[in-house]
XYZ file of C-alpha atoms in Angstrom:
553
model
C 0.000 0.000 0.000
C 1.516 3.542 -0.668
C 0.740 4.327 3.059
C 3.868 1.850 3.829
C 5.954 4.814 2.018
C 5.072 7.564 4.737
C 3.824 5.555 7.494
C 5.467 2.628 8.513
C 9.004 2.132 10.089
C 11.297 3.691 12.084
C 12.427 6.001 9.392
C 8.588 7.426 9.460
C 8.528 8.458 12.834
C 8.456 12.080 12.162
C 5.540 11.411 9.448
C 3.581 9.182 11.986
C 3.873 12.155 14.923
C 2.591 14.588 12.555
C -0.488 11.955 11.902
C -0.752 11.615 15.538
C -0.842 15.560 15.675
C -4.604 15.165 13.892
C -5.821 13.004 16.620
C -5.368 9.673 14.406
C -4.756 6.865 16.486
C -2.043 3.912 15.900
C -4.576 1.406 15.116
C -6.243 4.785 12.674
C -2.852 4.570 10.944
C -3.210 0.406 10.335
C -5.472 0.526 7.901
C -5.673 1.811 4.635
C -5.750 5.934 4.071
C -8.710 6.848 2.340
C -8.757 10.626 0.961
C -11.946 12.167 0.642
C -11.785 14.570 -1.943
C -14.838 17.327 -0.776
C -15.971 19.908 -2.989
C -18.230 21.529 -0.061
C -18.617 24.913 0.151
C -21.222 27.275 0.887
C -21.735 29.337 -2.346
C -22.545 26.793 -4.546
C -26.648 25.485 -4.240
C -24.534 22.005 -5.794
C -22.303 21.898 -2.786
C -24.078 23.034 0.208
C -25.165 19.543 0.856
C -21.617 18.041 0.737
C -21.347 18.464 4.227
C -23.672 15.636 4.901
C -22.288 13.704 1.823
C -18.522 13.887 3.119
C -19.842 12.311 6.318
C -21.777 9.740 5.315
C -18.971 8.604 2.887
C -16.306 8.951 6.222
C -18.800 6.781 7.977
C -18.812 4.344 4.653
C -14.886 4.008 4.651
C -14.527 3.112 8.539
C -17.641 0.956 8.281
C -15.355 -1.007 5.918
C -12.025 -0.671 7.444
C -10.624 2.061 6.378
C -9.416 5.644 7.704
C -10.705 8.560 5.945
C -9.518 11.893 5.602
C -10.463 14.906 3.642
C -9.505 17.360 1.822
C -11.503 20.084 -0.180
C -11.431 20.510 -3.608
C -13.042 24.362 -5.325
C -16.085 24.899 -7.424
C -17.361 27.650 -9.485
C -21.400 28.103 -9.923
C -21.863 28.133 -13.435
C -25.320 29.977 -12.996
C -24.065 32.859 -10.489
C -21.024 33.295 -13.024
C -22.650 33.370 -16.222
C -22.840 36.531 -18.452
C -20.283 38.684 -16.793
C -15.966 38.078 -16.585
C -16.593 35.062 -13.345
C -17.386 32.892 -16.012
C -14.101 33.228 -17.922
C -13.133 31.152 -14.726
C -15.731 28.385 -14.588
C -13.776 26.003 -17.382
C -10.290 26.809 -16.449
C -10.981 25.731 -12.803
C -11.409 21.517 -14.303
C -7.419 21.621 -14.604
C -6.830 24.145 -11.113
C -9.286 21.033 -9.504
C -7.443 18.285 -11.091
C -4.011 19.607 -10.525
C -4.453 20.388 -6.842
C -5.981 17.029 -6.573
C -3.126 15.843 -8.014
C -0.804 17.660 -5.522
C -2.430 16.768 -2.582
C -2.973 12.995 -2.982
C 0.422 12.645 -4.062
C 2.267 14.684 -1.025
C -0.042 12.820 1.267
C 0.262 9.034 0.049
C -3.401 7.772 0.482
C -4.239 4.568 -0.961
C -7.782 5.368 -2.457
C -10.372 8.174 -2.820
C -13.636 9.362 -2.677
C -14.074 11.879 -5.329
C -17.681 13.816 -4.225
C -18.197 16.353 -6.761
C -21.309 18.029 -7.966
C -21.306 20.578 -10.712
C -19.867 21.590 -14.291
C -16.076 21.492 -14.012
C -15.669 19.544 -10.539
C -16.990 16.601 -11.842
C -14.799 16.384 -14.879
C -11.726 18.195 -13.502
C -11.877 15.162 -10.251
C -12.289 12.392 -13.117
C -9.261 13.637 -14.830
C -7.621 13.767 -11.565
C -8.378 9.642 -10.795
C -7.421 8.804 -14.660
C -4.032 10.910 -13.630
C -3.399 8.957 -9.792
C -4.789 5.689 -11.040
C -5.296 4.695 -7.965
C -8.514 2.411 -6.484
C -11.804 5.401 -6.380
C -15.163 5.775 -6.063
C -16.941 9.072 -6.836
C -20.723 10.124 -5.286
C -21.988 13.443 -6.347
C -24.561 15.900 -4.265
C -27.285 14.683 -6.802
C -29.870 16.638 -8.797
C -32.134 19.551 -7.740
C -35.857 19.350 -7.912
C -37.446 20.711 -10.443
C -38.942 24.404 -9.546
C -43.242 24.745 -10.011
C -44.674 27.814 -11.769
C -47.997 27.788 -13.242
C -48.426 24.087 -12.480
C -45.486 23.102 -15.002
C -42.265 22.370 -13.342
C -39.705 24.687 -14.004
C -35.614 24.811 -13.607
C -32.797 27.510 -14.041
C -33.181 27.544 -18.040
C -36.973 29.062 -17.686
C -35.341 31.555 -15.399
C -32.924 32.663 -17.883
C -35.257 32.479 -20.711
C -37.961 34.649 -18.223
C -35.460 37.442 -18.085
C -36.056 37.648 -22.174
C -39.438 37.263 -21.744
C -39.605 40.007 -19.657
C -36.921 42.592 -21.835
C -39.581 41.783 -24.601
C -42.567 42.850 -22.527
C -44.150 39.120 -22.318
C -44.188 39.139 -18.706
C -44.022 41.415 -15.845
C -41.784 42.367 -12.557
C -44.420 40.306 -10.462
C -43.882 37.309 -12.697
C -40.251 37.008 -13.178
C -40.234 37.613 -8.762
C -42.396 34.879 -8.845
C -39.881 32.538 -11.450
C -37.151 33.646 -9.001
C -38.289 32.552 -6.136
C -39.526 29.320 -7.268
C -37.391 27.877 -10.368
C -34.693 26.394 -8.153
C -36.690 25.376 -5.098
C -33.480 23.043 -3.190
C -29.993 22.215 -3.083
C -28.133 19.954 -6.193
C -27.206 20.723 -9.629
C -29.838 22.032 -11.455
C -32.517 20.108 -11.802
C -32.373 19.214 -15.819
C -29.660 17.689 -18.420
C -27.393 20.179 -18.067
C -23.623 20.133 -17.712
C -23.360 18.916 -14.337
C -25.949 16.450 -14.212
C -24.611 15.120 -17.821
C -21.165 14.374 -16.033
C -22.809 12.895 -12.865
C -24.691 10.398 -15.257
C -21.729 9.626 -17.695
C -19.856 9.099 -14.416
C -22.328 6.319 -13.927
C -21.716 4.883 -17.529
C -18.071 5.133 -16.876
C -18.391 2.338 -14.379
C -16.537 5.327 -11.719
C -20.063 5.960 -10.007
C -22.651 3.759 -8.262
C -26.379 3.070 -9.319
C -27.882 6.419 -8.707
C -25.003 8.636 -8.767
C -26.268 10.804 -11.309
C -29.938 11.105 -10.869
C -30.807 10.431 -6.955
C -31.941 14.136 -5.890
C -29.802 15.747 -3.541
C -32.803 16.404 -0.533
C -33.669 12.369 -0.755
C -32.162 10.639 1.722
C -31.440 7.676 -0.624
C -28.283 10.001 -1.581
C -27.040 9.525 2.361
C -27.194 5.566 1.897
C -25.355 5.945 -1.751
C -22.699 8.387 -0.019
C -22.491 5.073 2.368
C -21.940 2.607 0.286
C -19.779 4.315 -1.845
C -17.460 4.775 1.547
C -17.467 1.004 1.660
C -16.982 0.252 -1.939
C -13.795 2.110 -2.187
C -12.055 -0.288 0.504
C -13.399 -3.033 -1.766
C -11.382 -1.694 -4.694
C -8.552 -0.984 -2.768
C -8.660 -4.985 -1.715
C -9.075 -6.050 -4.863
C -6.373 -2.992 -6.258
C -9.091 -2.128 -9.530
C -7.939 1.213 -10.540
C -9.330 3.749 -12.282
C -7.607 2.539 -15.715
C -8.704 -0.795 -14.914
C -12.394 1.171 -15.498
C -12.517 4.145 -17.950
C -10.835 2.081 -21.180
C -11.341 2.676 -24.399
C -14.551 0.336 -24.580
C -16.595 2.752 -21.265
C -15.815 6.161 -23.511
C -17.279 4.766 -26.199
C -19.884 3.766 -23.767
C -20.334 7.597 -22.046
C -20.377 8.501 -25.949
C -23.122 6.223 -26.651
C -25.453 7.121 -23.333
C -24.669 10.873 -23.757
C -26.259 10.522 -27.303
C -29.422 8.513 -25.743
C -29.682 10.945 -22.783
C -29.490 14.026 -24.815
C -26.580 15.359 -22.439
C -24.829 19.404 -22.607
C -22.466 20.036 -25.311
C -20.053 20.481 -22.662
C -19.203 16.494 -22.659
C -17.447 16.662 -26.188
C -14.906 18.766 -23.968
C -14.598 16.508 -20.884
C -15.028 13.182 -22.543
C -12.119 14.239 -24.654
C -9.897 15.444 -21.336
C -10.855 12.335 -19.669
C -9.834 10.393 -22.626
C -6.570 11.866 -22.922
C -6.152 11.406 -18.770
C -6.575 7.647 -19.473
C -4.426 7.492 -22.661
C -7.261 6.395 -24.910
C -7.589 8.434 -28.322
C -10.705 10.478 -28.642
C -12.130 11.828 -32.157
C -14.699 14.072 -32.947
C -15.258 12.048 -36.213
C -15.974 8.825 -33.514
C -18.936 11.186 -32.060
C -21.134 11.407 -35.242
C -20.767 7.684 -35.912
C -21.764 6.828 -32.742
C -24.652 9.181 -32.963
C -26.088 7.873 -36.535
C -26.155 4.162 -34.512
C -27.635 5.406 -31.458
C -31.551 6.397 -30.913
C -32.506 9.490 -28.702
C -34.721 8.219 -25.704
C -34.666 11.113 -23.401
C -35.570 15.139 -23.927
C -34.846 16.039 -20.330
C -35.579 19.421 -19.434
C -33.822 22.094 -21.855
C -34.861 19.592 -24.584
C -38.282 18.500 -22.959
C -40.744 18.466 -19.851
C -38.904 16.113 -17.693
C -35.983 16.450 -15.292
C -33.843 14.270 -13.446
C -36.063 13.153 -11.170
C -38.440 11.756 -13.581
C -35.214 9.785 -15.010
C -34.210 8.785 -11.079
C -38.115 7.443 -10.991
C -37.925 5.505 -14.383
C -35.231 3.917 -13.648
C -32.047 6.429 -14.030
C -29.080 5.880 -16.340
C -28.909 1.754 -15.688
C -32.712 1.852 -17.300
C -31.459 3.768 -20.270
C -28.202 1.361 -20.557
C -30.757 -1.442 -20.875
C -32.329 0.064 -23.371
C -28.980 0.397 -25.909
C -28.070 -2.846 -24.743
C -31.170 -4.681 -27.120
C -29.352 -3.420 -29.790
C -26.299 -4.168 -28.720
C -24.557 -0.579 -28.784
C -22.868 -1.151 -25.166
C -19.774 -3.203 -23.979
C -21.342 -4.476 -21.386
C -18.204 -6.879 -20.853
C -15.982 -3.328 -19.081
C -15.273 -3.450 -15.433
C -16.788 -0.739 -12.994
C -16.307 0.454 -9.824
C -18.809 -1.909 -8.279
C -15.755 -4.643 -8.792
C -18.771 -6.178 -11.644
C -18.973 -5.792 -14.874
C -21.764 -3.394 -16.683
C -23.375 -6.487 -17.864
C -23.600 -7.387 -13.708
C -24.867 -4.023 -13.150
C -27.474 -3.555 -15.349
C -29.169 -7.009 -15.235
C -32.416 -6.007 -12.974
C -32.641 -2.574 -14.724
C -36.002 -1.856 -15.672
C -37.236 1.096 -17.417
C -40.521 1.876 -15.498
C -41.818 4.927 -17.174
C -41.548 4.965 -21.155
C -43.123 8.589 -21.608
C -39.818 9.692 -19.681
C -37.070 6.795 -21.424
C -38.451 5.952 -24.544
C -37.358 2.587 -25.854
C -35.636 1.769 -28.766
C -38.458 0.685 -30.344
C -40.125 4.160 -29.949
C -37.360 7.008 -30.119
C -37.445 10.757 -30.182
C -35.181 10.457 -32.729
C -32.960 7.589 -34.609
C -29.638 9.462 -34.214
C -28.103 10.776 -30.887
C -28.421 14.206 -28.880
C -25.423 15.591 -29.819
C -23.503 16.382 -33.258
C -20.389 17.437 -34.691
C -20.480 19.872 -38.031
C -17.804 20.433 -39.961
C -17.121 22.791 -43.069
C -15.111 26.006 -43.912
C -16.456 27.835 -41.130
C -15.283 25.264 -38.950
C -12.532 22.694 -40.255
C -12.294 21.254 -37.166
C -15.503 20.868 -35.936
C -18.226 22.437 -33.894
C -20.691 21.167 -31.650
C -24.794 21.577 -31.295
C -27.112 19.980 -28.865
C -29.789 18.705 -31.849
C -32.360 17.162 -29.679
C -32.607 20.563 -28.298
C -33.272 22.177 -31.415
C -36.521 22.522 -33.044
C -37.638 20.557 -36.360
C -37.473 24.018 -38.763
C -33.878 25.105 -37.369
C -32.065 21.579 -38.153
C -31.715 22.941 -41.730
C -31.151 26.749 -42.027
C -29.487 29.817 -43.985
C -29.224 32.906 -43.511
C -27.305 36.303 -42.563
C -24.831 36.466 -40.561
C -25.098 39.454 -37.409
C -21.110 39.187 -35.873
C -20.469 40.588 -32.509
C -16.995 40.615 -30.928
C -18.286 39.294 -27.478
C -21.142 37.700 -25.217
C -22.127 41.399 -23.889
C -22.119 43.206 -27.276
C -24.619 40.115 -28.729
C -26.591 40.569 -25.375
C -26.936 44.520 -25.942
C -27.684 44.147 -29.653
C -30.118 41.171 -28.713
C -32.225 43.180 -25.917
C -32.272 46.340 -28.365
C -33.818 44.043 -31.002
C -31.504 44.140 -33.198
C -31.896 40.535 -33.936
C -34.480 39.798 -36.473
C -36.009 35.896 -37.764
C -33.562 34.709 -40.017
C -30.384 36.294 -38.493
C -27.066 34.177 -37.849
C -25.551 35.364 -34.373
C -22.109 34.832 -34.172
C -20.144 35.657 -31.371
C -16.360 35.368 -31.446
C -13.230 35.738 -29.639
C -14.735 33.743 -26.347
C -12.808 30.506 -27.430
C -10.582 28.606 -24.775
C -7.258 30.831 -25.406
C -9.223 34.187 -27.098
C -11.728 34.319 -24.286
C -9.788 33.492 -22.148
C -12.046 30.579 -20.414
C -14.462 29.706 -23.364
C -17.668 31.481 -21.631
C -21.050 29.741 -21.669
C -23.668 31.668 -23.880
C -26.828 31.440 -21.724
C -27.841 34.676 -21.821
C -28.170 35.530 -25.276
C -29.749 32.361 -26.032
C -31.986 32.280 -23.104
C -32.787 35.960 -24.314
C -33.556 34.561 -27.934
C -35.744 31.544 -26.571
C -37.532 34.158 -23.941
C -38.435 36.786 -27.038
C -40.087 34.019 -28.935
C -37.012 33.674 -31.502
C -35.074 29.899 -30.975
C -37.277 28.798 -33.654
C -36.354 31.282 -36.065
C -32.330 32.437 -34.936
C -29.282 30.289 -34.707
C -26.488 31.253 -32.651
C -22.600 30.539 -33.727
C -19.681 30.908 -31.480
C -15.526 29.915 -30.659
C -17.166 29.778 -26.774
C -19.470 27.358 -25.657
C -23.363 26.705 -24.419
C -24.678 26.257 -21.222
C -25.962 22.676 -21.016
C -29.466 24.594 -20.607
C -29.236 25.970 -23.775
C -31.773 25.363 -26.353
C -32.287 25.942 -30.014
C -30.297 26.233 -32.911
C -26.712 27.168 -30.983
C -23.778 25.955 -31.957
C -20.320 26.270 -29.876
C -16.785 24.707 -29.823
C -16.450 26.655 -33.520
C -12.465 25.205 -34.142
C -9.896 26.612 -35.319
C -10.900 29.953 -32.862
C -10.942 33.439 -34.042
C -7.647 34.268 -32.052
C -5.789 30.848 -33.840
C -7.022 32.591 -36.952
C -9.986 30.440 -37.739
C -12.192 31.082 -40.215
C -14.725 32.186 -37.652
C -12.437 35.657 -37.276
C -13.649 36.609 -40.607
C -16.814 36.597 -40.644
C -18.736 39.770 -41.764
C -22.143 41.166 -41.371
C -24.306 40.243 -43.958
C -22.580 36.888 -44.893
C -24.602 33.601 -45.464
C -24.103 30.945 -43.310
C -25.293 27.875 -44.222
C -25.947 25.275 -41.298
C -27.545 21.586 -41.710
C -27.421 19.678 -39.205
C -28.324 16.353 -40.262
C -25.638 16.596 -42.794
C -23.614 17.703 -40.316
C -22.448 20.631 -42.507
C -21.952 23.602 -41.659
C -21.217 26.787 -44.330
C -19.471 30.371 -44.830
C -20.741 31.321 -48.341
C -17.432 33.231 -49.181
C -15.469 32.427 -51.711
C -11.700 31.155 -51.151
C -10.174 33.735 -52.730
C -12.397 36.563 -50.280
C -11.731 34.717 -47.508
C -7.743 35.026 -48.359
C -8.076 38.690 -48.755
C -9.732 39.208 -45.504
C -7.441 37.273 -43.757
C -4.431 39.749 -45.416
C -6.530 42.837 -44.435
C -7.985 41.794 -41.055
C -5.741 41.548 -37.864
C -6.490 39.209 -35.263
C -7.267 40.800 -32.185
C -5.743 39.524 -29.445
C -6.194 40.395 -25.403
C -3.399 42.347 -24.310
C -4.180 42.803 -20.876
C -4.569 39.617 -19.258
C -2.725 38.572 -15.685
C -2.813 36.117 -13.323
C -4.032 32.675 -14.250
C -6.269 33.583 -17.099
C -3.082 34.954 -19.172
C -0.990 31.552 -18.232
C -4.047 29.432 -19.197
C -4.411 31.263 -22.075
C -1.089 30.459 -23.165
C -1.376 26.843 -22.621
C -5.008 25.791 -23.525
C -5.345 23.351 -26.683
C -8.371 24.433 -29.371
C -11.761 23.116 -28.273
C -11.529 20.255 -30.393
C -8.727 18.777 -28.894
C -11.158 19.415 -25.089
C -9.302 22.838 -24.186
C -6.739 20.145 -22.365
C -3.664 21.937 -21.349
C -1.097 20.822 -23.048
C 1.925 23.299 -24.317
């Protein structure tokens, strides 16, 4: 055990009296060192709960045998960060969280973990950290919100957003958007439909690196104390047994999170974490792999930005194991791939039952044949670009039309409320990519402030940055090469035709080579100049979007 390196013998006597200086006892010190990796804090609705988690999972671990200790890891709320410079900071924290991880389990010498995440970047950035340590883990999350109740419909964070436009276009008034704000997010957890977080908290799931209910068991239930529990005692299992987190996320299980994210209709935001978990695990990861997988693999859920339902409707029909039964009668999971449960996903899934079909359709019966998700490619965007298609309506999967270029999120959100935007238009908003943002911003404002004036139907939105995974409509992100690598994307003009169709998965400038050379002769690129602190080193060092903003020069 790794403990042996700081703990035992006389040569570790000064190690075991700074131990002893916590209050651990020698028969503490015996057993294996558990690190539980806690991302509670008290600003994030996701994370106020992790209290209780982190205690119940302590409780798990010396159930089993073990000795746990913790030690925090940050968070950023997506939500209280978006549209303003905090969110410039919400994706670069996944490598601050990973690294720090890193740091700490590796000066300290445990010999597993508890990773107990919750939202957008934690999840991902504390996966990448166990593909990086490789050694035995187990991650619980906080769980899912409920859903919020306004006029009888149930309601999440997305309707808030999108209320804000209803009310800059006059739809609504001040006592009805008080009303959506005091009631769309109604308890703790990650918001309460697919969006980022709850997307990663599934696919952990379908990893094998989560238990049965990791993903959709709402935070307030106390069924999430029992899972926080059990996945205490698992991990000493594990560490028995010495499965490791490469033993679990192969090839064959991202191919797997690939194939549930297209059935569950999960954010955008996984074709950047699936690839940094990939390259974590040192498994290859293609865009090109993404579209294949999605022409094979049906759509059974519109969860709430795409639909009516939210993750506690999935939790109640059955949660991600249901919808893994469901690909498996046609065969599009390795079932065979070990999982943190020390069975295989075949094991796991055996007694899954999908007990409401309105909420996971079955194969049989699809929202659509091809997944949630798809990569476009074409001279706007040689290397790809990423839209949420089961979130976009039927009349916006094929559509032209002129382009309306802004240079960031708050000039497209100014020209947006003054309504400047008009059916038709082409939004594009550039220069928020991972290195030209810096951070590669989510876009939920201006989209919310389309949907809420009536428009998703009728505008598509273009951009280097990325979506919110409660974005809906026409609104594509990831846009690669970015406008500050000199992507086509930096060239753009008002008044252009842009060509998008999605099932083709084409996407169109309609500029001719030889304009688009000229404008690249007479056009600088405009880069930020006055950038400190992290931002300008992460700027410096983050890949394109394609590649999953990994840091890598």
């Amino acid at each position: 055990m790794i403990k042996e390196k700081i703990v035992d013998g006389a040569h570790n006597a000064p190690h075991r009296s700074l131990y002893k200086a916590l209050g651990l006892t020698k028969e503490e010190l015996s057993r294996p060192l558990i690190g539980i990796v806690s991302s509670y804090n008290e600003i994030v609705p996701g994370h106020m709960n992790l209290d209780k988690i982190t205690e119940a999972v302590k409780l798990g671990v010396a159930m089993a045998g073990g000795t746990p200790i913790m030690f925090p890891a940050i968070a950023v709320c997506d939500g209280i960060a978006m549209g303003h410079v905090g969110m410039k900071y919400s994706l670069v924290t996944r490598d601050l969280i990973a690294d720090s991880t890193e740091a700490m389990v590796m000066a300290h010498g445990f010999d597993g973990l508890v990773m107990i995440p919750n939202c957008d970047k934690n999840v991902p950035g504390l996966l990448m950290a166990a593909a990086r340590l490789n050694i035995p883990t187990v991650f619980v999350s906080g769980g899912p919100m409920l859903a919020g109740r306004v006029d009888g419909k149930k309601r999440s964070l997305s309707a808030m957003f999108e209320a804000v436009g209803s009310y800059k276009a006059g739809a609504i008034d001040d006592c009805k958007l008080c009303e959506y704000e005091e009631k769309a997010c109604p308890t703790c957890g990650s918001c309460s439909g697919m969006y980022t977080a709850n997307s990663m908290n599934c696919l952990t799931e379908v990893l094998g690196m989560g238990l049965r209910g990791n993903g959709t068991i709402p935070a307030v239930y106390s069924a999430r104390i029992e899972l926080a529990k059990h996945a205490g005692m698992q991990v000493m299992e594990l560490v028995r047994k010495n499965i490791c987190p490469r033993d679990i996320m192969t090839e064959a299980a991202i191919k797997n999170a690939i194939t549930a994210d297209m059935a569950l209709g999960c954010s955008t935001n996984s074709m950047l974490h699936l690839p940094a978990i990939a390259n974590e695990c040192g498994v290859e990861f293609s865009l090109d792999e993404v579209n294949v997988i999605s022409e094979r693999t049906p759509n059974l859920c519109h969860l709430a930005p795409a639909g009516p339902t939210y993750m506690e409707d999935l939790n109640e029909a059955g949660g991600v194991y249901a919808v893994l039964g469901e690909l498996d009668k046609l065969g599009l999971i390795d079932t065979s791939v070990m999982t943190c449960t020390g069975k295989t996903m075949k094991e796991n899934i055996a007694d899954a039952v999908n007990r409401d079909e309105s909420v996971i359709r079955t194969v049989d019966n699809p929202f659509s044949k091809t997944g949630g998700i798809a990569v476009l490619r074409g001279n706007l965007a040689p290397d790809g670009c990423v839209v949420k298609r089961s979130a976009v309506a039927p009349e916006m999967l094929v559509h032209e039309g002129p382009a309306r270029v802004y240079e960031s999120e708050e000039e497209a959100i100014a020209a947006i409320y003054a309504g400047n935007i008009k059916k038709g238009d082409v939004v594009v908003i550039r220069y928020e990519g991972p290195a030209g943002g810096p951070g590669m911003r989510e876009m939920l404002s201006p989209t919310s402030a389309i949907a809420g004036m009536g428009l998703d139907k009728d505008v598509a939105l273009i951009t280097d940055g990325r979506f919110s995974g409660a974005t809906r409509g026409a609104s594509i992100g990831h846009v690669s090469p970015e406008a500050v690598s000199g992507g086509t994307i930096a060239y753009v003009k008002d008044g252009d035709i842009i060509s998008i169709n999605i099932p083709d998965y084409r996407i169109e400038l309609k500029v001719s080579d030889e304009e688009l050379q000229a404008r690249r002769n007479e056009m600088p690129i405009k880069r930020k100049t006055d950038l400190t602190g992290y931002l300008k080193r992460y700027a410096q060092a983050v890949s394109s979007a394609d590649k999953g903003a990994i840091i890598n020069r």
